Short mmCIF file of C-alpha atoms (C1' of nucleotides) in Angstrom, two decimals:
data_model
loop_
_atom_site.label_atom_id
_atom_site.label_comp_id
_atom_site.label_asym_id
_atom_site.label_seq_id
_atom_site.Cartn_x
_atom_site.Cartn_y
_atom_site.Cartn_z
CA MET A 670 0.00 0.02 0.00
CA LEU A 671 1.00 3.62 -0.35
CA GLN A 672 2.76 5.29 2.46
CA LEU A 673 0.67 7.68 4.54
CA ASN A 674 3.24 10.41 4.53
CA TYR A 675 3.60 10.16 0.82
CA ILE A 676 -0.14 10.55 0.36
CA ARG A 677 -0.18 13.52 2.74
CA GLU A 678 2.63 15.28 1.00
CA ASN A 679 1.66 14.45 -2.57
CA LYS A 680 -2.08 14.43 -2.48
CA GLU A 681 -2.69 15.95 -5.93
CA LEU A 682 -0.01 13.85 -7.54
CA VAL A 683 -1.48 10.64 -6.07
CA ILE A 684 -4.92 11.47 -7.41
CA GLU A 685 -3.53 12.41 -10.78
CA ARG A 686 -1.41 9.31 -11.17
CA LEU A 687 -4.07 6.91 -9.96
CA ALA A 688 -6.34 8.31 -12.64
CA ILE A 689 -4.00 6.61 -15.15
CA LYS A 690 -5.09 3.34 -13.57
CA ASN A 691 -8.66 4.54 -14.00
CA PHE A 692 -8.97 4.86 -10.24
CA ASP A 693 -10.73 7.89 -8.85
CA ALA A 694 -8.92 8.62 -5.58
CA SER A 695 -10.14 12.12 -4.99
CA ILE A 696 -12.58 11.28 -2.23
CA ILE A 697 -10.79 8.44 -0.55
CA VAL A 698 -7.54 10.41 -0.26
CA ASP A 699 -9.31 13.13 1.67
CA GLU A 700 -10.94 10.57 3.89
CA ILE A 701 -7.59 8.97 4.58
CA ILE A 702 -5.91 12.24 5.53
CA GLU A 703 -8.84 13.14 7.77
CA LEU A 704 -8.73 9.74 9.48
CA ASP A 705 -4.99 10.11 9.96
CA ASN A 706 -5.44 13.47 11.61
CA LEU A 707 -8.01 11.93 13.91
CA ARG A 708 -5.65 9.06 14.66
CA LYS A 709 -2.85 11.47 15.63
CA SER A 710 -4.95 13.63 17.90
CA THR A 711 -6.53 10.63 19.57
CA GLN A 712 -3.16 9.08 20.20
CA THR A 713 -1.82 12.27 21.75
CA VAL A 714 -4.66 12.36 24.24
CA LEU A 715 -4.38 8.64 24.94
CA ASP A 716 -0.60 8.87 25.48
CA ASN A 717 -1.07 11.73 27.93
CA THR A 718 -3.73 9.82 29.80
CA LEU A 719 -1.58 6.74 30.07
CA SER A 720 1.40 8.80 31.09
CA GLU A 721 -0.59 10.29 33.98
CA GLY A 722 -1.78 6.84 35.01
CA ASN A 723 1.77 5.54 35.01
CA LYS A 724 2.93 8.31 37.24
CA LEU A 725 0.15 7.72 39.74
CA ALA A 726 0.76 3.97 39.77
CA LYS A 727 4.39 4.59 40.69
CA GLU A 728 3.32 6.91 43.45
CA ILE A 729 0.97 4.29 44.86
CA GLY A 730 3.81 1.81 44.92
CA LYS A 731 5.91 4.22 46.92
CA LEU A 732 3.09 4.99 49.36
CA TYR A 733 2.44 1.29 49.95
CA SER A 734 6.05 0.60 50.65
CA THR A 735 6.16 3.43 53.15
CA GLY A 736 2.91 2.26 54.73
CA GLN A 737 0.76 5.18 53.71
CA ARG A 738 -2.26 3.07 52.81
CA GLU A 739 -4.92 5.74 53.09
CA LYS A 740 -3.16 8.18 50.83
CA ALA A 741 -2.70 5.42 48.31
CA ASP A 742 -6.36 4.58 48.36
CA GLU A 743 -7.19 8.19 47.65
CA ILE A 744 -5.05 8.16 44.53
CA LYS A 745 -6.59 4.91 43.41
CA VAL A 746 -9.84 6.72 42.82
CA GLN A 747 -8.06 8.91 40.28
CA THR A 748 -6.38 6.05 38.51
CA GLY A 749 -9.73 4.30 38.20
CA GLU A 750 -11.09 7.21 36.26
CA LEU A 751 -7.98 7.52 34.11
CA LYS A 752 -8.23 3.83 33.33
CA LYS A 753 -11.78 4.19 32.15
CA LYS A 754 -10.87 7.13 30.00
CA ALA A 755 -7.87 5.37 28.54
CA LYS A 756 -9.95 2.35 27.66
CA GLU A 757 -12.44 4.48 25.75
CA LEU A 758 -9.66 6.28 23.92
CA GLU A 759 -7.98 3.01 23.07
CA GLN A 760 -11.16 1.70 21.64
CA LYS A 761 -11.58 4.82 19.59
CA LEU A 762 -7.99 4.70 18.38
CA ASN A 763 -8.36 1.06 17.35
CA ASP A 764 -11.51 1.88 15.41
CA VAL A 765 -9.85 4.76 13.67
CA VAL A 766 -6.77 2.78 12.77
CA ALA A 767 -8.84 -0.14 11.49
CA ASN A 768 -10.95 2.25 9.41
CA LEU A 769 -7.86 3.99 8.07
CA ASN A 770 -6.24 0.70 7.20
CA GLU A 771 -9.34 -0.49 5.41
CA LYS A 772 -9.20 2.58 3.20
CA LEU A 773 -5.44 2.39 2.64
CA VAL A 774 -5.50 -1.21 1.37
CA GLU A 775 -8.11 -0.15 -1.19
CA LEU A 776 -5.69 2.21 -2.88
CA PRO A 777 -3.78 0.68 -5.79
CA ASN A 778 -0.13 1.30 -6.42
CA ILE A 779 0.87 4.43 -8.31
CA PRO A 780 1.94 3.71 -11.90
CA HIS A 781 5.42 4.58 -13.09
CA PRO A 782 5.65 7.71 -15.32
CA SER A 783 6.31 5.53 -18.36
CA VAL A 784 2.98 3.73 -18.05
CA PRO A 785 0.73 4.72 -20.95
CA LYS A 786 -2.89 5.71 -20.46
CA GLY A 787 -5.45 3.22 -21.59
CA ASN A 788 -8.21 0.87 -20.65
CA THR A 789 -7.57 -2.58 -22.10
CA ASP A 790 -4.78 -4.70 -23.44
CA ALA A 791 -5.35 -3.01 -26.82
CA ASP A 792 -3.77 0.09 -25.32
CA ASN A 793 -0.58 -1.63 -24.20
CA GLU A 794 2.59 -0.30 -25.72
CA LEU A 795 4.58 -2.65 -27.88
CA ILE A 796 8.24 -2.20 -27.03
CA HIS A 797 9.96 -5.18 -28.57
CA GLU A 798 9.34 -8.02 -30.98
CA GLU A 799 11.62 -10.76 -32.20
CA GLY A 800 11.76 -14.20 -33.73
CA SER A 801 10.43 -15.45 -37.01
CA MET A 802 6.88 -16.56 -37.47
CA PRO A 803 6.70 -20.30 -38.06
CA GLN A 804 5.35 -21.53 -41.36
CA LEU A 805 3.08 -24.44 -40.56
CA HIS A 806 2.09 -27.22 -42.88
CA GLU A 807 -1.40 -27.38 -44.31
CA ASN A 808 -2.82 -29.82 -41.76
CA ALA A 809 -1.60 -27.83 -38.75
CA ILE A 810 -3.94 -28.04 -35.73
CA PRO A 811 -4.24 -26.24 -32.39
CA HIS A 812 -2.51 -27.66 -29.37
CA TRP A 813 -5.57 -29.25 -27.77
CA GLU A 814 -5.95 -31.39 -30.82
CA LEU A 815 -2.24 -32.17 -30.84
CA ALA A 816 -2.52 -33.08 -27.16
CA SER A 817 -5.04 -35.79 -27.86
CA LYS A 818 -3.50 -36.86 -31.15
CA TYR A 819 -0.28 -37.79 -29.33
CA SER A 820 -1.94 -38.67 -25.99
CA ILE A 821 0.20 -36.25 -24.03
CA ILE A 822 -2.40 -34.11 -22.27
CA ASP A 823 -5.80 -35.36 -21.21
CA PHE A 824 -8.32 -32.63 -20.46
CA ASP A 825 -11.34 -34.93 -20.22
CA LEU A 826 -9.66 -37.12 -17.67
CA GLY A 827 -8.93 -33.99 -15.60
CA SER A 828 -12.59 -33.04 -15.79
CA LYS A 829 -13.59 -36.49 -14.61
CA VAL A 830 -11.22 -36.57 -11.68
CA THR A 831 -11.30 -32.92 -10.63
CA GLY A 832 -13.02 -30.49 -13.00
CA ALA A 833 -12.40 -28.31 -16.02
CA GLY A 834 -8.99 -26.65 -16.03
CA PHE A 835 -7.17 -29.45 -14.22
CA PRO A 836 -5.57 -31.52 -16.99
CA PHE A 837 -3.52 -34.71 -16.72
CA TYR A 838 -0.15 -34.60 -18.45
CA ARG A 839 0.87 -38.02 -19.72
CA GLY A 840 3.93 -39.73 -21.11
CA LYS A 841 6.01 -37.31 -23.13
CA GLY A 842 3.62 -34.53 -22.08
CA ALA A 843 4.48 -35.09 -18.44
CA ARG A 844 8.16 -35.42 -19.28
CA LEU A 845 8.04 -32.17 -21.25
CA GLN A 846 6.60 -30.45 -18.19
CA ARG A 847 9.35 -31.76 -15.97
CA ALA A 848 12.00 -30.85 -18.55
CA LEU A 849 10.74 -27.24 -18.81
CA ILE A 850 10.69 -26.86 -15.02
CA ASN A 851 14.23 -28.06 -14.72
CA PHE A 852 15.39 -25.96 -17.68
CA PHE A 853 13.85 -22.77 -16.22
CA LEU A 854 15.26 -23.45 -12.75
CA ASP A 855 18.74 -24.17 -14.08
CA GLU A 856 18.70 -21.02 -16.16
CA ALA A 857 17.82 -19.01 -13.03
CA LEU A 858 20.56 -20.72 -11.04
CA GLU A 859 22.99 -19.62 -13.78
CA GLN A 860 21.99 -16.07 -12.87
CA ASP A 861 22.71 -16.61 -9.18
CA TYR A 862 19.17 -17.03 -7.94
CA LEU A 863 18.62 -19.07 -4.81
CA GLU A 864 16.19 -21.91 -5.28
CA TYR A 865 13.23 -22.41 -2.96
CA GLN A 866 10.41 -24.91 -2.71
CA PRO A 867 7.61 -23.01 -1.01
CA PRO A 868 4.47 -24.17 0.70
CA LEU A 869 1.50 -24.26 -1.64
CA LEU A 870 -0.92 -22.94 0.98
CA ILE A 871 -0.58 -19.56 2.68
CA ASN A 872 -2.24 -17.75 5.54
CA ALA A 873 -4.22 -14.54 5.28
CA ASP A 874 -1.32 -12.35 6.52
CA SER A 875 0.77 -13.48 3.55
CA GLY A 876 -2.13 -12.83 1.22
CA TYR A 877 -2.31 -9.24 2.46
CA GLY A 878 1.45 -8.87 2.35
CA THR A 879 1.71 -9.25 -1.42
CA GLY A 880 -1.67 -7.66 -2.15
CA GLN A 881 -3.81 -10.63 -3.21
CA LEU A 882 -6.00 -9.85 -0.22
CA PRO A 883 -8.34 -8.11 -0.11
CA ASP A 884 -8.18 -7.24 -3.83
CA LYS A 885 -8.30 -10.74 -5.29
CA GLU A 886 -9.95 -12.71 -2.57
CA GLY A 887 -12.41 -14.47 -4.90
CA GLN A 888 -9.62 -15.61 -7.21
CA MET A 889 -7.91 -17.82 -4.67
CA TYR A 890 -8.97 -21.31 -3.59
CA TYR A 891 -9.69 -21.26 0.08
CA ALA A 892 -9.34 -24.08 2.59
CA GLY A 893 -11.87 -22.83 5.10
CA GLU A 894 -11.36 -25.40 7.84
CA ASP A 895 -7.78 -24.29 8.27
CA ASP A 896 -8.20 -20.72 7.09
CA LEU A 897 -5.56 -21.11 4.36
CA TYR A 898 -5.38 -20.11 0.71
CA LEU A 899 -3.89 -22.06 -2.19
CA ILE A 900 -1.18 -19.96 -3.77
CA PRO A 901 -2.01 -18.29 -7.09
CA THR A 902 1.75 -17.87 -7.67
CA ALA A 903 4.99 -18.63 -5.82
CA GLU A 904 5.41 -14.86 -5.57
CA VAL A 905 3.21 -14.99 -2.46
CA PRO A 906 5.19 -17.36 -0.25
CA ILE A 907 8.58 -16.31 -1.62
CA THR A 908 8.04 -12.58 -1.15
CA ASN A 909 6.47 -13.12 2.27
CA ILE A 910 9.67 -14.72 3.49
CA TYR A 911 10.67 -11.12 4.07
CA ARG A 912 7.50 -9.99 5.84
CA ASN A 913 8.49 -8.04 8.99
CA VAL A 914 12.13 -8.30 8.13
CA ILE A 915 14.76 -5.55 8.34
CA LEU A 916 17.55 -6.15 5.89
CA LYS A 917 20.99 -4.60 5.63
CA GLU A 918 21.94 -2.66 2.54
CA LYS A 919 24.61 -5.12 1.73
CA ASP A 920 21.93 -7.85 1.48
CA PHE A 921 20.74 -6.40 -1.81
CA PRO A 922 19.86 -7.70 -4.26
CA ILE A 923 18.07 -10.74 -2.92
CA LYS A 924 17.39 -13.12 -5.80
CA ASN A 925 15.08 -16.07 -5.27
CA VAL A 926 13.61 -18.55 -7.68
CA ALA A 927 10.89 -21.10 -7.03
CA TYR A 928 8.98 -23.63 -9.00
CA SER A 929 5.44 -24.24 -7.84
CA SER A 930 2.03 -25.29 -8.95
CA CYS A 931 -0.31 -22.32 -9.07
CA PHE A 932 -4.02 -22.34 -8.35
CA ARG A 933 -6.46 -19.81 -9.68
CA ARG A 934 -10.20 -19.92 -9.63
CA GLU A 935 -10.43 -17.64 -12.70
CA ALA A 936 -13.93 -16.75 -11.62
CA GLY A 937 -15.71 -14.85 -14.33
CA SER A 938 -13.47 -15.72 -17.19
CA TYR A 939 -15.47 -17.92 -19.51
CA GLY A 940 -15.89 -18.04 -23.25
CA LYS A 941 -13.01 -17.51 -25.58
CA ASP A 942 -9.31 -17.91 -24.84
CA VAL A 943 -9.92 -20.61 -22.32
CA ARG A 944 -9.56 -23.65 -24.53
CA GLY A 945 -6.88 -26.20 -23.93
CA LEU A 946 -3.93 -24.85 -22.04
CA ASN A 947 -4.81 -21.21 -22.54
CA ARG A 948 -6.37 -20.81 -19.13
CA LEU A 949 -6.13 -23.37 -16.35
CA HIS A 950 -7.06 -23.57 -12.68
CA GLN A 951 -3.91 -25.40 -11.85
CA PHE A 952 -0.69 -24.78 -13.69
CA ASP A 953 3.05 -24.84 -13.19
CA LYS A 954 5.32 -21.87 -13.08
CA VAL A 955 8.87 -20.93 -12.23
CA GLU A 956 8.92 -17.55 -10.56
CA ILE A 957 11.81 -15.21 -9.99
CA VAL A 958 11.59 -12.71 -7.09
CA GLN A 959 14.00 -9.97 -6.24
CA ILE A 960 14.23 -7.64 -3.26
CA GLN A 961 16.19 -4.60 -4.22
CA HIS A 962 17.34 -1.15 -3.09
CA PRO A 963 14.86 1.53 -4.22
CA LYS A 964 17.54 3.25 -6.29
CA LYS A 965 18.27 0.09 -8.25
CA SER A 966 14.87 -1.51 -8.74
CA TYR A 967 14.24 -0.22 -12.25
CA GLU A 968 17.70 -1.28 -13.35
CA THR A 969 16.85 -4.67 -11.93
CA LEU A 970 13.52 -4.80 -13.76
CA GLU A 971 15.37 -4.37 -17.06
CA ILE A 972 17.75 -7.15 -16.18
CA MET A 973 14.87 -9.45 -15.33
CA LYS A 974 13.25 -8.51 -18.60
CA ASP A 975 16.38 -9.51 -20.42
CA GLN A 976 16.61 -12.82 -18.58
CA ILE A 977 13.08 -13.72 -19.59
CA SER A 978 13.74 -12.70 -23.20
CA ASP A 979 16.72 -14.98 -23.20
CA LEU A 980 14.60 -17.93 -22.12
CA LEU A 981 12.18 -17.42 -24.95
CA ARG A 982 15.07 -17.04 -27.40
CA LYS A 983 16.54 -20.34 -26.25
CA LEU A 984 13.17 -21.98 -26.74
CA GLU A 985 13.15 -20.46 -30.26
CA LEU A 986 9.71 -18.98 -29.75
CA PRO A 987 8.70 -15.73 -31.51
CA PHE A 988 7.77 -13.23 -28.81
CA ARG A 989 6.98 -9.65 -28.13
CA ILE A 990 7.13 -7.47 -25.05
CA VAL A 991 4.46 -4.91 -24.12
CA ARG A 992 4.38 -2.28 -21.45
CA LEU A 993 1.03 -2.55 -19.75
CA CYS A 994 -1.22 0.50 -19.90
CA GLY A 995 -2.79 1.92 -16.76
CA GLY A 996 -6.03 0.05 -17.17
CA ASP A 997 -4.29 -3.30 -17.63
CA LEU A 998 -1.79 -2.79 -14.85
CA SER A 999 -2.39 -4.89 -11.72
CA PHE A 1000 -3.49 -3.39 -8.39
CA THR A 1001 -0.05 -3.76 -6.86
CA SER A 1002 2.26 -3.00 -9.78
CA ALA A 1003 3.98 0.25 -10.71
CA LEU A 1004 5.32 -1.03 -13.99
CA THR A 1005 4.74 -4.34 -15.74
CA TYR A 1006 6.13 -5.83 -18.92
CA ASP A 1007 4.11 -8.65 -20.39
CA PHE A 1008 5.73 -11.24 -22.59
CA GLU A 1009 3.62 -12.81 -25.29
CA VAL A 1010 4.48 -15.75 -27.43
CA TYR A 1011 3.01 -16.33 -30.83
CA SER A 1012 0.91 -19.41 -31.04
CA ALA A 1013 0.90 -20.25 -34.73
CA ALA A 1014 -2.08 -22.58 -35.00
CA GLN A 1015 -4.34 -20.40 -32.86
CA LYS A 1016 -2.89 -17.39 -34.70
CA MET A 1017 -2.75 -15.36 -31.52
CA TRP A 1018 -0.33 -13.97 -28.99
CA LEU A 1019 -0.39 -15.75 -25.61
CA GLU A 1020 0.81 -14.08 -22.39
CA VAL A 1021 3.51 -16.25 -20.92
CA SER A 1022 5.14 -13.94 -18.40
CA SER A 1023 4.67 -10.76 -16.47
CA VAL A 1024 7.57 -9.02 -14.87
CA SER A 1025 6.79 -6.21 -12.48
CA ASN A 1026 8.28 -3.65 -10.16
CA PHE A 1027 6.06 -3.09 -7.15
CA GLU A 1028 8.36 -0.42 -5.75
CA ASN A 1029 7.58 -0.21 -2.02
CA PHE A 1030 3.88 -1.09 -2.32
CA GLN A 1031 4.26 -4.68 -1.15
CA ALA A 1032 7.11 -3.78 1.15
CA ASN A 1033 4.93 -1.25 3.00
CA ARG A 1034 2.27 -3.88 3.58
CA MET A 1035 4.81 -6.46 4.64
CA LYS A 1036 6.96 -4.04 6.68
CA LEU A 1037 9.95 -5.19 4.57
CA ARG A 1038 12.65 -2.68 5.35
CA TYR A 1039 16.36 -2.11 5.31
CA LYS A 1040 18.71 0.09 7.27
CA ASP A 1041 20.14 2.94 5.24
CA GLU A 1042 23.57 4.46 5.82
CA GLY A 1043 22.18 6.72 8.49
CA GLY A 1044 20.76 3.71 10.32
CA LYS A 1045 17.19 4.63 9.45
CA SER A 1046 14.62 2.09 8.35
CA GLN A 1047 13.50 2.43 4.73
CA LEU A 1048 11.12 0.34 2.67
CA ALA A 1049 12.72 -1.97 0.15
CA HIS A 1050 11.48 -2.57 -3.37
CA THR A 1051 10.07 -5.89 -4.53
CA LEU A 1052 10.02 -7.29 -8.05
CA ASN A 1053 8.96 -10.52 -9.61
CA GLY A 1054 8.43 -12.23 -12.90
CA SER A 1055 7.41 -15.52 -14.36
CA ALA A 1056 10.39 -17.30 -15.81
CA LEU A 1057 8.28 -18.91 -17.04
CA ALA A 1058 4.70 -20.15 -16.83
CA LEU A 1059 4.39 -23.52 -18.49
CA PRO A 1060 1.01 -24.06 -20.10
CA ARG A 1061 1.11 -21.47 -22.80
CA ILE A 1062 4.76 -22.16 -23.50
CA VAL A 1063 3.75 -25.78 -24.02
CA ALA A 1064 0.88 -24.67 -26.24
CA ALA A 1065 3.19 -22.61 -28.40
CA LEU A 1066 5.86 -25.27 -28.52
CA LEU A 1067 3.36 -27.90 -29.67
CA GLU A 1068 1.72 -25.72 -32.25
CA ASN A 1069 4.78 -23.98 -33.68
CA ASN A 1070 6.95 -27.06 -33.87
CA GLN A 1071 4.43 -29.44 -35.34
CA THR A 1072 5.43 -31.22 -38.51
CA GLU A 1073 3.94 -34.07 -40.49
CA GLU A 1074 6.27 -36.43 -38.60
CA GLY A 1075 5.53 -35.11 -35.12
CA ILE A 1076 6.42 -32.26 -32.79
CA SER A 1077 10.10 -31.42 -32.62
CA ILE A 1078 11.68 -30.30 -29.37
CA PRO A 1079 13.91 -27.19 -29.44
CA ALA A 1080 17.62 -27.93 -29.12
CA ALA A 1081 18.03 -26.25 -25.74
CA LEU A 1082 15.44 -28.54 -24.20
CA ARG A 1083 16.61 -31.86 -25.52
CA GLU A 1084 19.13 -32.54 -22.78
CA TYR A 1085 16.19 -32.19 -20.38
CA THR A 1086 13.49 -34.11 -22.28
CA LYS A 1087 15.88 -36.80 -23.48
CA PHE A 1088 13.74 -37.10 -26.60
CA ASP A 1089 13.76 -35.03 -29.79
CA MET A 1090 10.27 -35.64 -31.08
CA ILE A 1091 6.78 -36.21 -29.82
CA ASN A 1092 5.24 -38.66 -32.27
"C1'" G B 323 -5.10 -36.89 17.84
"C1'" G B 324 -3.41 -37.39 23.43
"C1'" A B 325 0.12 -35.87 27.55
"C1'" G B 326 3.95 -32.69 29.21
"C1'" A B 327 7.46 -28.53 28.65
"C1'" G B 328 8.72 -24.09 26.13
"C1'" U B 329 8.19 -19.19 23.14
"C1'" U B 330 12.23 -12.82 26.30
"C1'" G B 331 16.33 -7.80 22.13
"C1'" G B 332 20.59 -9.93 15.75
"C1'" C B 333 21.82 -14.79 18.52
"C1'" A B 334 22.38 -17.42 23.25
"C1'" G B 335 20.23 -16.73 27.90
"C1'" A B 336 18.68 -14.54 33.11
"C1'" G B 337 14.46 -12.54 35.02
"C1'" U B 338 7.84 -15.16 38.79
"C1'" G B 339 3.75 -8.54 40.56
"C1'" G B 340 6.42 -2.09 41.33
"C1'" U B 341 13.19 0.29 41.20
"C1'" C B 342 12.52 -4.20 33.95
"C1'" G B 343 12.81 -2.04 27.58
"C1'" A B 344 14.68 -5.84 30.47
"C1'" A B 345 21.12 -8.85 33.73
"C1'" U B 346 25.07 -11.39 31.38
"C1'" G B 347 27.63 -13.43 27.17
"C1'" C B 348 28.26 -13.48 21.89
"C1'" G B 349 27.67 -10.63 17.60
"C1'" G B 350 27.42 -5.43 15.27
"C1'" U B 351 29.29 -0.29 15.20
"C1'" G B 352 32.88 3.55 16.75
"C1'" G B 353 37.47 4.35 19.29
"C1'" U B 354 42.42 3.36 21.96
"C1'" C B 355 46.71 0.39 21.05
"C1'" U B 356 49.31 -1.65 16.35
"C1'" U B 357 53.27 -0.75 10.21
"C1'" G B 358 48.62 -3.63 9.34
"C1'" A B 359 45.60 -7.40 11.41
"C1'" A B 360 44.35 -10.27 15.63
"C1'" A B 361 44.02 -9.95 20.85
"C1'" A B 362 43.06 -6.70 24.81
"C1'" C B 363 40.64 -2.41 26.62
"C1'" C B 364 36.87 1.73 26.35
"C1'" A B 365 32.29 3.39 24.47
"C1'" U B 366 27.98 2.34 21.90
"C1'" U B 367 24.18 -0.92 20.04
"C1'" G B 368 15.91 -2.80 19.24
"C1'" A B 369 11.18 -1.35 16.74
"C1'" U B 370 6.80 1.50 15.95
"C1'" C B 371 3.92 5.75 17.03
"C1'" C B 372 2.66 10.80 19.20
"C1'" U B 373 4.82 15.61 20.22
"C1'" U B 374 8.82 19.45 19.17
"C1'" C B 375 11.90 24.13 14.30
"C1'" A B 376 15.37 21.62 17.23
"C1'" C B 377 17.38 19.79 21.96
"C1'" G B 378 14.18 16.86 24.15
"C1'" G B 379 9.59 14.72 26.20
"C1'" G B 380 5.87 10.89 26.05
"C1'" A B 381 3.27 6.12 24.64
"C1'" U B 382 3.42 1.01 23.11
"C1'" C B 383 5.96 -3.64 22.24
"C1'" C B 384 9.06 -9.81 26.42
"C1'" A B 385 4.80 -15.28 20.39
"C1'" A B 386 -0.57 -13.06 19.18
"C1'" G B 387 -5.25 -11.56 21.32
"C1'" G B 388 -8.16 -10.89 25.68
"C1'" G B 389 -8.59 -10.59 31.19
"C1'" U B 390 -7.14 -9.71 36.69
"C1'" U B 391 -4.50 -5.46 39.26
"C1'" C B 392 -3.44 1.22 41.29
"C1'" G B 393 0.73 -1.39 38.71
"C1'" A B 394 2.07 -7.49 34.49
"C1'" A B 395 7.74 -10.15 30.85
"C1'" U B 396 6.03 -12.15 35.66
"C1'" C B 397 -0.94 -14.24 37.50
"C1'" C B 398 -5.53 -16.16 34.50
"C1'" C B 399 -8.00 -17.42 29.59
"C1'" U B 400 -7.89 -18.22 24.18
"C1'" U B 401 -5.06 -18.94 19.77
"C1'" A B 402 -0.51 -19.82 17.09
"C1'" U B 403 4.02 -22.15 17.23
"C1'" U B 404 8.45 -25.21 18.89
"C1'" C B 405 10.36 -29.42 21.52
"C1'" U B 406 9.82 -34.37 24.10
"C1'" C B 407 6.88 -38.82 24.78
"C1'" C B 408 2.60 -41.78 23.02
"C1'" G B 409 -0.79 -42.82 18.91
"C1'" C B 410 -1.47 -42.61 13.61
"C1'" C B 411 0.80 -42.18 8.98
"C1'" A B 412 3.43 -40.90 3.12
#
RNA sequence: GGAGAGUUGGCAGAGUGGUCGAAUGCGGUGGUCUUGAAAACCAUUGAUCCUUCACGGGAUCCAAGGGUUCGAAUCCCUUAUUCUCCGCCA
């Protein structure tokens, strides 16, 4: 969330910038500042009341130890009243703080100056495109047909056992998954990331820390009996490692990578673009997360962008990079690059990765800080990106590499798959 | 799942109702000494919030939340979590 002081000092700017995200903050910002004023004044009165009570309590202690019982009892009457008053003030303060917090978590992150205006993905800014479009043979078919032709992914079986969007991968399909995961992890290790295997369920505090709660509550699977959420991305557990942590400047950059299954309810997204692997409830992803010094986070974002580009290059997939417009930018992000791979049989671009700088938005929620040179606590910056998400990569690989003889595996992957063709 | 014992500052660890934000050790930082380093010695060393131009003053925090009390790290309740034993189990 945004820092209170920042909102106070840059009220007009906040309103103006959030408008790029199509968020009208004009009313809520005033409410927030007003609540904060109330919070301050209430705390001042409460502190003074408690201070007085503390003084009297000490006096009573002294009087008891010197045997002046009666005098002590007189003072007790006063402390009783102070106590009552303090309790009321405390209640009020709690209410105000809760109210304030409720409003604060509703404010999205402020977009970076480079973020273009716009409402939908049509307004995203194309910043890079590379790779040659595959020329498919006449009988080329989309990946869901290839999947059943070669018996490598079974969507119907998934529906039987679980439900739509939970496919089985089988034979070379399963081995291709495993190969991609290992390939992505190894590539990240080459770049000095530390590998983690995170829990797949998280508590509500973690959900708030990275911003899935309360914004995306309905998009996560929820295990009610234990009050836990299935992770929509490894970003959540991996970033929350640093919740309530104070780092040292020399700790930067922190570079973590994790493979995990991801679970998304995708409530409300029906109709087109959900066939086959295009949109699943459970999918696999390798995620890279960095914690960085505020001054270096945008430099780091570019590096992460290059790393992801390199993966797609090695997989020989034609791809393009877009800078998300305000309307397409997520609640928590300040700047996001989306990577899209061309899926030749579907004749469309599929999003395979998002890499984002959250600046201190998540860090503020998580209280993720570092000590600066002057010994003061400052909020760190968090970044993450998919490197990469499997299903659409698999879709593109199957479609783009199909031949009359079968589907050929790109050279970089063969040492992982240990086969060259799916046939 | 059952029984018992824990949870204190970066770490280890004392503290069982007032003088405790908390002994001591280690670690960190600064300094003395040294050609330099180590050792030794000296000093310093938590977070958040309110208030103040500033110096400073104040409040809160001993797993989390609630309670008892004039006063709680210390007593009571709830929850989380760790360890040991038993049970179950991949």
